[in-house]
Short mmCIF file of C-alpha atoms and ligand atoms in Angstrom, two decimals:
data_model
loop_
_atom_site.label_atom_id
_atom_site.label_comp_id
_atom_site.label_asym_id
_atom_site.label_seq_id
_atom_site.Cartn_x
_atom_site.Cartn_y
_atom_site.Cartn_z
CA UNK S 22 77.61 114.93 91.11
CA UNK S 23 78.12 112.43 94.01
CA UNK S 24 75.20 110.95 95.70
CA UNK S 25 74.28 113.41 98.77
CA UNK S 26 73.29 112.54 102.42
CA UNK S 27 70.01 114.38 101.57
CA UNK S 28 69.20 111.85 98.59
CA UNK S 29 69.96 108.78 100.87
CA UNK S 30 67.33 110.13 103.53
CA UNK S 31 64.65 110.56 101.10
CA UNK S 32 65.38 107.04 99.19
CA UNK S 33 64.32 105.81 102.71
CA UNK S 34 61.07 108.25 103.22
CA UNK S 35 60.38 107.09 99.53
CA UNK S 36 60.73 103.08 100.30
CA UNK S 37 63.32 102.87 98.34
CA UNK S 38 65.89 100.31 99.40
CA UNK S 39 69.25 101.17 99.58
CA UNK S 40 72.69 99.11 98.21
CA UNK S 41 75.92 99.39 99.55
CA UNK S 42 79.20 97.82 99.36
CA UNK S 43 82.59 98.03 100.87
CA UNK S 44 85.28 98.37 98.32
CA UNK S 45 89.17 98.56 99.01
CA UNK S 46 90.90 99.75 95.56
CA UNK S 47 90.56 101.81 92.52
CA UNK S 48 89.43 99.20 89.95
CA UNK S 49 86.86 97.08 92.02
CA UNK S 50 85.37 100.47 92.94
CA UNK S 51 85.18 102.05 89.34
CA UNK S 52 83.12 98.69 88.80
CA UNK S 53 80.50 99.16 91.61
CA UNK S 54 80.31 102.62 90.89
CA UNK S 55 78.91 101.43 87.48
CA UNK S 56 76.05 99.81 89.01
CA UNK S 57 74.75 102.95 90.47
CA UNK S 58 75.74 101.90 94.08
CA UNK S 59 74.72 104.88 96.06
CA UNK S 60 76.94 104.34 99.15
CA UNK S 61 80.73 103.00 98.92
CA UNK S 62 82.18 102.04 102.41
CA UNK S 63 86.05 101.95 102.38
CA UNK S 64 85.30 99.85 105.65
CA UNK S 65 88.13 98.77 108.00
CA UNK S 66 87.01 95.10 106.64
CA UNK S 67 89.98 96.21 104.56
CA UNK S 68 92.43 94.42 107.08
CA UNK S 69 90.90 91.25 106.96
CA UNK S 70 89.99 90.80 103.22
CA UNK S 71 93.61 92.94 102.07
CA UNK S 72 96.11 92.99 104.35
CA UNK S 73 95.74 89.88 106.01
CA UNK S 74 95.06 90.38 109.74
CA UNK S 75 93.00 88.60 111.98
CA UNK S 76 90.64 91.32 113.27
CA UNK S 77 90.03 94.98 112.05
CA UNK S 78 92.03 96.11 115.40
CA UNK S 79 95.35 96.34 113.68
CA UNK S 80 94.26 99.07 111.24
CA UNK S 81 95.55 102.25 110.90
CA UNK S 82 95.00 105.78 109.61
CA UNK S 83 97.47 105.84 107.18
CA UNK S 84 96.29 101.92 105.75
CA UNK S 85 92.33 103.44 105.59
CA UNK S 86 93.91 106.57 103.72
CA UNK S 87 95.82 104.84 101.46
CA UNK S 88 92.96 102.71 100.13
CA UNK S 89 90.29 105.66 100.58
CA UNK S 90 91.99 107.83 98.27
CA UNK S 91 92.00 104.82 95.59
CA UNK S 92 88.68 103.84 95.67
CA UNK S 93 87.94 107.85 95.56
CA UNK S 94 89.96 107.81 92.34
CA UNK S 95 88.04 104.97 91.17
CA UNK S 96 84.32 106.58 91.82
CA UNK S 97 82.44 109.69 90.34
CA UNK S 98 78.90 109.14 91.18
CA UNK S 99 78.65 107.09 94.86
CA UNK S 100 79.25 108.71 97.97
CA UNK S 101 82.36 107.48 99.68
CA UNK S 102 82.21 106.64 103.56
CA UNK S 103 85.78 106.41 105.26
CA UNK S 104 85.31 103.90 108.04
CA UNK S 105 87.43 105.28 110.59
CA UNK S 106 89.77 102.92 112.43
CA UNK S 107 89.93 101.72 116.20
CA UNK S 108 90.97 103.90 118.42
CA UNK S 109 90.84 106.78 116.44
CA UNK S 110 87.51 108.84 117.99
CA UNK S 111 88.22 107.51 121.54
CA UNK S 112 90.53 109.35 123.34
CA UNK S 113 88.81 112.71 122.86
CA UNK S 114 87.10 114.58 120.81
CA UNK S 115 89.56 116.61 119.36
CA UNK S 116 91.34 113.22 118.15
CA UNK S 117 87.87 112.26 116.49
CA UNK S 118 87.56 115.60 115.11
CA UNK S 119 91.18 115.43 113.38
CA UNK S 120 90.65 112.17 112.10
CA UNK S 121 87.73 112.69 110.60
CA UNK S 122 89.04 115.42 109.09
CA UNK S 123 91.38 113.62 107.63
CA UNK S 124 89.45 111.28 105.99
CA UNK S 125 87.42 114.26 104.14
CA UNK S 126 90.59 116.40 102.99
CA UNK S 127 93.10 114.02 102.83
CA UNK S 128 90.99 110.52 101.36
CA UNK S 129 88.68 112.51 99.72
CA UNK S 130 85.68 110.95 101.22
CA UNK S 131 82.49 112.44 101.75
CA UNK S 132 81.67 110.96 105.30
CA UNK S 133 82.93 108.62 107.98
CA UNK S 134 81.60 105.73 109.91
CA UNK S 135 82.19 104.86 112.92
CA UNK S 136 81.24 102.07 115.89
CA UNK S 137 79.22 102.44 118.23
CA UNK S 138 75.90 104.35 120.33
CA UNK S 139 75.37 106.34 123.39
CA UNK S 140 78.74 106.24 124.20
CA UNK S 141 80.23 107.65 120.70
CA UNK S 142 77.32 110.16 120.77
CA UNK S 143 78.94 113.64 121.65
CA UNK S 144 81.73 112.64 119.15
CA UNK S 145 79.47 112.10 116.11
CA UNK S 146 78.11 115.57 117.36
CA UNK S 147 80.91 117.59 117.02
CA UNK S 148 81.96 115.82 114.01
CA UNK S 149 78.52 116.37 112.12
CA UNK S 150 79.04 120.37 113.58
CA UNK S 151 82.38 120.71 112.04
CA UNK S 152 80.21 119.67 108.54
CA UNK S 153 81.28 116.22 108.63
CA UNK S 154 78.51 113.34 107.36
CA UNK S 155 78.58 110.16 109.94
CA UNK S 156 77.74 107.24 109.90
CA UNK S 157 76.59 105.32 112.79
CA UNK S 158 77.39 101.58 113.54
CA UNK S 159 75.84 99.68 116.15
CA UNK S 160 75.14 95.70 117.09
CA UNK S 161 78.11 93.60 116.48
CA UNK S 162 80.93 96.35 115.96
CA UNK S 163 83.91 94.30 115.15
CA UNK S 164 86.24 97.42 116.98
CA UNK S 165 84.93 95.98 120.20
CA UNK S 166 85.70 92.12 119.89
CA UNK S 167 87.50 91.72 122.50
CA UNK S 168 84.76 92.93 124.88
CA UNK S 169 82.20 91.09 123.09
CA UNK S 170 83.71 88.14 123.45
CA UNK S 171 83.66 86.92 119.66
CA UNK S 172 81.68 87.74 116.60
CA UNK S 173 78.10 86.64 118.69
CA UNK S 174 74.46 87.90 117.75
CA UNK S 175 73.79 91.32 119.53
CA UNK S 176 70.76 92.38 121.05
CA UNK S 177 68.97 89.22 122.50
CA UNK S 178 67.95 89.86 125.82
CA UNK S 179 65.66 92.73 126.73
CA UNK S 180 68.36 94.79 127.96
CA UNK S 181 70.31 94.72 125.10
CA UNK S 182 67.50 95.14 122.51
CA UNK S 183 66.54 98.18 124.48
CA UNK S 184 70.24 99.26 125.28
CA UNK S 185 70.65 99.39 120.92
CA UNK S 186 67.33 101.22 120.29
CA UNK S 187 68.73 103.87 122.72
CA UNK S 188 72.45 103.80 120.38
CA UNK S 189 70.49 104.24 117.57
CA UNK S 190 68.32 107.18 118.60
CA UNK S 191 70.95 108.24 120.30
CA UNK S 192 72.95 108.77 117.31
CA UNK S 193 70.07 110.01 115.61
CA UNK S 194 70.12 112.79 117.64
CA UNK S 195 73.56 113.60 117.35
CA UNK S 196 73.01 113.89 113.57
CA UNK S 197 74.00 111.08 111.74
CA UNK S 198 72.51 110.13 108.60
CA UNK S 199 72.36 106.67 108.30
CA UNK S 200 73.30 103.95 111.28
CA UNK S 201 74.85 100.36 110.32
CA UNK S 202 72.94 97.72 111.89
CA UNK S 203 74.99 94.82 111.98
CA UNK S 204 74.65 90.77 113.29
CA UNK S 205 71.03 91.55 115.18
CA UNK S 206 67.96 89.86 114.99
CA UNK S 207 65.88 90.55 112.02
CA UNK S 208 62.84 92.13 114.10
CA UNK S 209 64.90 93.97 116.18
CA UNK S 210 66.45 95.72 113.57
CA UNK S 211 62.94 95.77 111.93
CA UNK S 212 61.76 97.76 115.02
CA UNK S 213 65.10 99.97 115.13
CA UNK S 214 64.04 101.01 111.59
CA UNK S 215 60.76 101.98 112.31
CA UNK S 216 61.47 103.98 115.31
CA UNK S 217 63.91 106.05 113.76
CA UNK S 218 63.75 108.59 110.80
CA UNK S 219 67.48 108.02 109.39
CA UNK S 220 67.87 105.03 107.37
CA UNK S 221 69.08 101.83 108.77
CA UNK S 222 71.56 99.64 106.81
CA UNK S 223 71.49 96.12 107.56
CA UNK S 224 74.77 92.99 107.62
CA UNK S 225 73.15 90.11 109.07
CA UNK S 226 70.09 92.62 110.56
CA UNK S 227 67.41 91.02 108.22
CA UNK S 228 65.64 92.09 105.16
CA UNK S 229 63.21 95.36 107.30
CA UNK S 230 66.63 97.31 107.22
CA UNK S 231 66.51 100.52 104.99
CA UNK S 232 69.05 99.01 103.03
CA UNK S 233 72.06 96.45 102.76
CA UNK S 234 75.21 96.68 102.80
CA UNK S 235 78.14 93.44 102.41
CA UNK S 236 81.65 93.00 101.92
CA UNK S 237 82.56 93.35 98.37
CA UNK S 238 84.71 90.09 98.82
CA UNK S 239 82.29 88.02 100.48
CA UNK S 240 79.80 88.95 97.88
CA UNK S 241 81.93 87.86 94.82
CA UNK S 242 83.43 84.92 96.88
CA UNK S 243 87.17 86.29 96.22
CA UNK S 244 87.75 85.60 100.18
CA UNK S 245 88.22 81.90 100.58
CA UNK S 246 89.31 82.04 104.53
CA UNK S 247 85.50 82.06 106.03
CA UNK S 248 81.86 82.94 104.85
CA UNK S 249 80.11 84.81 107.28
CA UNK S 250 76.39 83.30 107.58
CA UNK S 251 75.10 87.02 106.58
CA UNK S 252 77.24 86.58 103.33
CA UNK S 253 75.74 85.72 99.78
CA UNK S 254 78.36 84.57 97.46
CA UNK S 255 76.59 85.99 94.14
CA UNK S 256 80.12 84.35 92.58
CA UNK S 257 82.81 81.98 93.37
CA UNK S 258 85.84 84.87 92.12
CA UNK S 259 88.30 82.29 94.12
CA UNK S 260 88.27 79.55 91.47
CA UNK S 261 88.31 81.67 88.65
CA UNK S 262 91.26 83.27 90.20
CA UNK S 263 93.26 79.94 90.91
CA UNK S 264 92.07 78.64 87.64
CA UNK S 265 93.57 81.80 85.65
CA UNK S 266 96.81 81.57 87.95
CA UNK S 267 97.52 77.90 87.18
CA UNK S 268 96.69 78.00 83.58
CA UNK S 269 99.20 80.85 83.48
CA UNK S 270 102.08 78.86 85.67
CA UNK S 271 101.54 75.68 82.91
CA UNK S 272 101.80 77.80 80.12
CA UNK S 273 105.01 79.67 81.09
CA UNK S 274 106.64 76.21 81.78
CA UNK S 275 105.79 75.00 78.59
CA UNK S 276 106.72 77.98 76.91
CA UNK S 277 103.08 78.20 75.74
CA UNK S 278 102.67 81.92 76.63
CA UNK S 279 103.88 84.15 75.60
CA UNK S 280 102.92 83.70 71.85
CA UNK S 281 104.09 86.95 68.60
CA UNK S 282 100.09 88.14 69.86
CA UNK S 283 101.98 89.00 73.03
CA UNK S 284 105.57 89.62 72.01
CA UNK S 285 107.08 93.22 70.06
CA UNK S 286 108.64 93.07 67.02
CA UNK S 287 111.66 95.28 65.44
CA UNK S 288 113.26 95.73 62.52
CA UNK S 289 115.73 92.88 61.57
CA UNK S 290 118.28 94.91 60.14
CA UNK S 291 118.89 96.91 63.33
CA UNK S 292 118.96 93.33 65.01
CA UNK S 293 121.77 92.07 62.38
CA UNK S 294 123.88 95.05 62.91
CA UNK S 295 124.23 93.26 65.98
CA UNK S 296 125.83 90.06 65.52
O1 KIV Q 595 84.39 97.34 107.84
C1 KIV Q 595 83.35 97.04 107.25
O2 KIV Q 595 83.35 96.52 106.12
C2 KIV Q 595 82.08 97.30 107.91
C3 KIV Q 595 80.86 96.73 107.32
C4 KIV Q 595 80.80 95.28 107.54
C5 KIV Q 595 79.64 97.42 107.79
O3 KIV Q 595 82.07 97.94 108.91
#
């Protein structure tokens, strides 16, 4: 049985803090779904860290599809959130709806995220009516970049701490069942988490979040471009990688690898009917 949206509610009624990591492919996932990980985001992180891009703007549908349905392959026990890409819940509802859907039927996923507060509301409504578990993600939402004017702190001034306490109980009362808190100060998202009943998952929100939740390659240091400051490298996977890769480019020049261990062998006399 996969984790349920009912079991990550009561882990935060019972204090009990909650883990969660992004994760892009089928093997990386089968690992973290090892370590009991309740909550697996397939975020769209996915074009910075995988495909290369500079933002998460370029990412499509069919990209956060692809890589759901891997990681889905990958998993048995966490529950898989589709993190559904810009521009796909703004239009209109029905597009949001659709979408959505397609993240459940298509990737396999159990639930969707998705950016933003008041203004997303209605959406994460009708999604949550149509039987759909969402997400919530509020604070820095990386969708919005361009409007925020670069990857700042959220929240600071009194209007803005008060604006994101009214996102988040906004989308409280639309029915989501856990909101993203991410790149706020630590006792505003302290407060955020007290004042609603859903938990609250913090990225650079401080340690009073419900829980925590990082990019997987930012965590194991396998994404050598930039460190975020909310990143802890728990491993340097980026020098163990070039290491591997150069001891394997020496060898094959030298004709070091590979060795019989490595090699098949046949039967000689079908080799000297040969020559
Ligand atoms: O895309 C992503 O990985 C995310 C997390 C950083 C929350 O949205």
């Amino acid at each position: 049985m996969r984790v349920t949206i009912s079991q990550i509610k009561e882990m935060k009624q019972a204090g009990e803090k909650i883990a969660m990591l992004t994760s892009y492919d089928y093997s990386t996932a089968k690992l973290v779904d090892t370590i009991d990980i309740p909550l697996i985001l397939v975020g769209d992180s996915l074009g910075m860290v995988v495909l290369g891009y500079e933002s998460t703007i370029p990412v499509t549908m069919e990209e956060m599809l692809h890589h759901t349905k891997a990681v889905v392959r990958g998993t048995k026990h966490a529950m898989i959130v589709g993190d559904m890409p810009f521009m796909t819940y703004h239009i209109s509802i029905e597009d949001a709806l659709r979408n959505a859907a397609r993240f459940i039927q298509e990737g396999g996923a159990q639930a969707v995220k998705l950016e933003g507060g008041v203004t997303v509301a209605e959406k994460v409504r009708r999604i949550v009516e149509c039987g759909i578990p969402v997400m919530g993600h509020i604070g820095l939402t990386p969708q919005s970049i361009n409007q925020l004017g670069g990857y700042k702190i959220q929240g600071k001034s009194p209007e803005a701490a008060a604006g994101l306490l009214k996102d988040a109980r906004a989308l409280e009362d639309a029915g989501a069942f856990a909101i993203v808190l991410e790149t706020v100060p630590a006792p505003l998202a302290s407060l955020i988490t007290q004042k609603v009943k859903i938990p609250t998952i913090g990225i650079g929100a401080g340690a009073g979040c419900d829980g925590q939740v990082q990019v997987i390659n930012d965590l194991l240091g396998s994404f050598a471009d930039f460190v975020p400051k909310h990143a802890k490298r728990y491993a340097k996977l980026s020098d163990i990688m070039s290491s591997a890769i150069g001891q394997y480019y020496k060898e094959v020049k030298e004709g070091a690898f590979p060795t019989a261990e490595h090699s098949f062998a046949m039967d000689e006399s079908v080799l000297a009917q040969l020559s």
